[in-house]
Coordinates of N, CA and C in Angstrom, one line a residue:
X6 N 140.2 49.6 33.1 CA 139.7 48.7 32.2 C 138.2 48.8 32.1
X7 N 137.9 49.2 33.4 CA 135.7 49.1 33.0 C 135.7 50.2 32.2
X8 N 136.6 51.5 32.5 CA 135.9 52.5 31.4 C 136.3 52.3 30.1
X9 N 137.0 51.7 29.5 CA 137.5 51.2 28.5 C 136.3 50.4 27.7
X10 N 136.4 49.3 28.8 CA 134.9 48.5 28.2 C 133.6 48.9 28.6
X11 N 133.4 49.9 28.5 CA 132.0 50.5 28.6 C 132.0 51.4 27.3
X12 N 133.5 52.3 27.0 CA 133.3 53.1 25.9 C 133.3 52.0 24.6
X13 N 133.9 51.1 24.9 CA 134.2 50.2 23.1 C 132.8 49.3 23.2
X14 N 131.7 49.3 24.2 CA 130.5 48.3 24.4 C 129.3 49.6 23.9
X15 N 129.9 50.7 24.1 CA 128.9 52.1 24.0 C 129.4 52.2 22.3
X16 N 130.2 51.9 21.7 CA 130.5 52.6 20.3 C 131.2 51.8 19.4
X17 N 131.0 50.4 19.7 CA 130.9 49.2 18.8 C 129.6 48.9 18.4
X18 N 129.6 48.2 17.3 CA 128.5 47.8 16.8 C 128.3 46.3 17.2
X19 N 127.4 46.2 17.5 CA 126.9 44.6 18.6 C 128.1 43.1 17.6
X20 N 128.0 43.1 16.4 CA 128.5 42.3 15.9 C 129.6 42.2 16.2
X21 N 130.3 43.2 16.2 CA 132.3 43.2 16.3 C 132.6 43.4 17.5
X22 N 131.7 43.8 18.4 CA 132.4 43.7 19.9 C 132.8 42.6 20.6
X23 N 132.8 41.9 20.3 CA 133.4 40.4 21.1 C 134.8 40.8 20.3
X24 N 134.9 41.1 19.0 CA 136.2 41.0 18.7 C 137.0 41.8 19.0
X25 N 136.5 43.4 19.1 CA 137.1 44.4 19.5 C 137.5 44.0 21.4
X26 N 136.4 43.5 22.0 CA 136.6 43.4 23.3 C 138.2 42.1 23.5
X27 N 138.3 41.4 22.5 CA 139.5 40.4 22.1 C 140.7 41.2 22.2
X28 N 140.6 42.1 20.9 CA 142.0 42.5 20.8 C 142.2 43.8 22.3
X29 N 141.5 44.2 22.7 CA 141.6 44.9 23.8 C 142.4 44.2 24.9
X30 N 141.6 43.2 25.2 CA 142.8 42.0 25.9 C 144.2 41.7 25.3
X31 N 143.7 41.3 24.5 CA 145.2 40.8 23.6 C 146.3 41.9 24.0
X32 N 146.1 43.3 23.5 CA 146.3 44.4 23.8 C 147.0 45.0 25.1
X33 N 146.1 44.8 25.7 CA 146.9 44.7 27.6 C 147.6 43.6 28.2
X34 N 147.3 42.8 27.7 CA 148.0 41.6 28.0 C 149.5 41.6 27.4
X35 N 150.1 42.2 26.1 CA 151.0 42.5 25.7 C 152.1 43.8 26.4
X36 N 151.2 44.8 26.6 CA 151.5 45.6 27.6 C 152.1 45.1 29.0
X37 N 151.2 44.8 29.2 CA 152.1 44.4 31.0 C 153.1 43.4 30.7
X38 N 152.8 42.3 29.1 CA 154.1 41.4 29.1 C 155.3 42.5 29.4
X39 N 155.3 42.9 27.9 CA 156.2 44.4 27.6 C 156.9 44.7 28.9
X40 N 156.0 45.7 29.6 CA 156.4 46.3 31.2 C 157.6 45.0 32.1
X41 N 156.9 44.0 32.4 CA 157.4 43.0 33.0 C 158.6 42.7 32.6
X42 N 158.9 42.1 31.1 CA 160.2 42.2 30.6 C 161.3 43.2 30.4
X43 N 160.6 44.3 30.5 CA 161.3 45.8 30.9 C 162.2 45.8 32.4
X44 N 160.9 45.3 33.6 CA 161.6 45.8 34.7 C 162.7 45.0 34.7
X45 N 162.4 43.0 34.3 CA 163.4 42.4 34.6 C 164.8 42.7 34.0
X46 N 164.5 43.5 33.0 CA 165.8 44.1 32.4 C 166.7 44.8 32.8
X47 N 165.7 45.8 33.7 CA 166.3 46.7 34.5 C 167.1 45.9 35.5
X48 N 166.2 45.2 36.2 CA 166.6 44.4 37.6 C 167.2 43.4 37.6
X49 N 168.1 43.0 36.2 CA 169.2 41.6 35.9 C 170.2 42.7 35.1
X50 N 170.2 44.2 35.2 CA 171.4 45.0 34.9 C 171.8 45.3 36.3
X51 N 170.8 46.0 37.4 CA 171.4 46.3 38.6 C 171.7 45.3 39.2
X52 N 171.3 44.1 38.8 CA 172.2 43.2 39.8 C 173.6 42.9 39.1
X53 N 173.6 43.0 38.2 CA 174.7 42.6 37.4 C 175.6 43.6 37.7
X54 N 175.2 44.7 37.9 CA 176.3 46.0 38.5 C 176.5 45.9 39.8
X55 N 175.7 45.0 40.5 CA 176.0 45.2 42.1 C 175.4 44.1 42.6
X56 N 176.6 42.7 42.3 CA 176.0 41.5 43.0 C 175.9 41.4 44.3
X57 N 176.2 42.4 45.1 CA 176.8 42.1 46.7 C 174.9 42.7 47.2
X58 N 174.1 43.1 46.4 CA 172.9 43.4 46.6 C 172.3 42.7 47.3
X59 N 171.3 43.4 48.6 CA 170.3 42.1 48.9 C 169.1 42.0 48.1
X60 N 168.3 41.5 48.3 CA 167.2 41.5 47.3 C 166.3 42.3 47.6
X61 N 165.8 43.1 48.7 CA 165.1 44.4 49.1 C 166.0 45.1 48.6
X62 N 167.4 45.5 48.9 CA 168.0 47.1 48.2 C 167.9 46.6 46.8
X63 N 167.7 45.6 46.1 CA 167.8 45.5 44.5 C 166.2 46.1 44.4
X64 N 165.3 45.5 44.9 CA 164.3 45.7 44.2 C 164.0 47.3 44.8
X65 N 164.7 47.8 45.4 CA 164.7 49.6 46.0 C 165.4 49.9 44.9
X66 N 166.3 49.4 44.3 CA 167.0 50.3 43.5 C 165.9 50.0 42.4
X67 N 165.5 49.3 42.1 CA 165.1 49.1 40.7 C 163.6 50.4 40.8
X68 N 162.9 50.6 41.9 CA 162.0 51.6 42.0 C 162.4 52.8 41.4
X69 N 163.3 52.7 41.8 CA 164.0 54.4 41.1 C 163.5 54.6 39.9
X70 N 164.0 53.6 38.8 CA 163.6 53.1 37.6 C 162.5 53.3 36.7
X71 N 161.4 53.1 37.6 CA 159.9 53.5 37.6 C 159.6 54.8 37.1
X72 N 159.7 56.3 37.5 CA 159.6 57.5 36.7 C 160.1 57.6 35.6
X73 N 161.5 57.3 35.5 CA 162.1 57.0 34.2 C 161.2 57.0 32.9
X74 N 161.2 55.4 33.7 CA 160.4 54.9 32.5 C 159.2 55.5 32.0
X75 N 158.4 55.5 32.7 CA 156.8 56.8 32.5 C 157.3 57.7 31.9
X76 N 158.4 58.5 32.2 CA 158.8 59.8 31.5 C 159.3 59.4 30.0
X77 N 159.6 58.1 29.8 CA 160.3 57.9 28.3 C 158.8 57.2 27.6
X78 N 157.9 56.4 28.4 CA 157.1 56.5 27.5 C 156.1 56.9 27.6
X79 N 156.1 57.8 28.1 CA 154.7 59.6 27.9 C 155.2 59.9 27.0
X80 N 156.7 60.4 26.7 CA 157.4 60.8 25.7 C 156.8 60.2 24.4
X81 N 157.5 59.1 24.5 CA 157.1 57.9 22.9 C 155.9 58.3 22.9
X82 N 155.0 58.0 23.1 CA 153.4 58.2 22.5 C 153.3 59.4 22.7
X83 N 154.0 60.7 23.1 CA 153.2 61.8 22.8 C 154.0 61.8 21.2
X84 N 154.9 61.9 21.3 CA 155.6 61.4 19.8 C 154.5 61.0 18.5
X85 N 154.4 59.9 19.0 CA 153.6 58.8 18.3 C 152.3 59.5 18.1
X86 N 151.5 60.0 19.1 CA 150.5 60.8 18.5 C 151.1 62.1 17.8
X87 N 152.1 62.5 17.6 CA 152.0 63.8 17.2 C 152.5 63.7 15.5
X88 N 153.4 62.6 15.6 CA 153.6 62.1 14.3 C 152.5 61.5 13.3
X89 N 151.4 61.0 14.0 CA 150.0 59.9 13.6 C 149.1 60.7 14.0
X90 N 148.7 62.2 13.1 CA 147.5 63.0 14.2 C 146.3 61.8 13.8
X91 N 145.2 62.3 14.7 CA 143.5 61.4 13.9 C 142.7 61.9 13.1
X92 N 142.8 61.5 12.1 CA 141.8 62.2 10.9 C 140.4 61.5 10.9
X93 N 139.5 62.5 10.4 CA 138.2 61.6 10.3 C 137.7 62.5 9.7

């Protein structure tokens, strides 16, 4: 996040950076919702597969889960950039 807000404070124009610095939050703040409601999704299916779970082997299983997911959305956004190149 500092390098983030160092490049949008280096290459905003003084007037719009409070707003740009806004949706930047906004922005990550949606993300980790995103993420969060993701894992619980994960980790209210594996229990739902395996109620006899304790709550350390659930949340062991649900780790597994974790590459996965990185691997499906590196995927999506390499996608997404390759579909949306940047023109200028």
């Amino acid at each position: 996040q500092y390098f983030v807000s160092n490049y949008l404070n280096a290459w905003t124009r003084s007037d719009l950076r409070a707003t740009v610095l806004s949706f930047r939050g906004v922005a990550l703040n949606l993300g980790y919702g995103t993420a969060g409601l993701g894992f619980a999704a994960v980790t209210s299916a594996i229990r739902h597969a395996n109620p006899d779970l304790t709550t350390n082997a659930l949340f062991g299983r649900t780790l597994y889960t974790l590459p996965l997911a990185f691997l499906l959305g590196s995927a999506a956004l390499l996608v997404i950039v390759r579909l949306f190149p940047r023109t200028k």
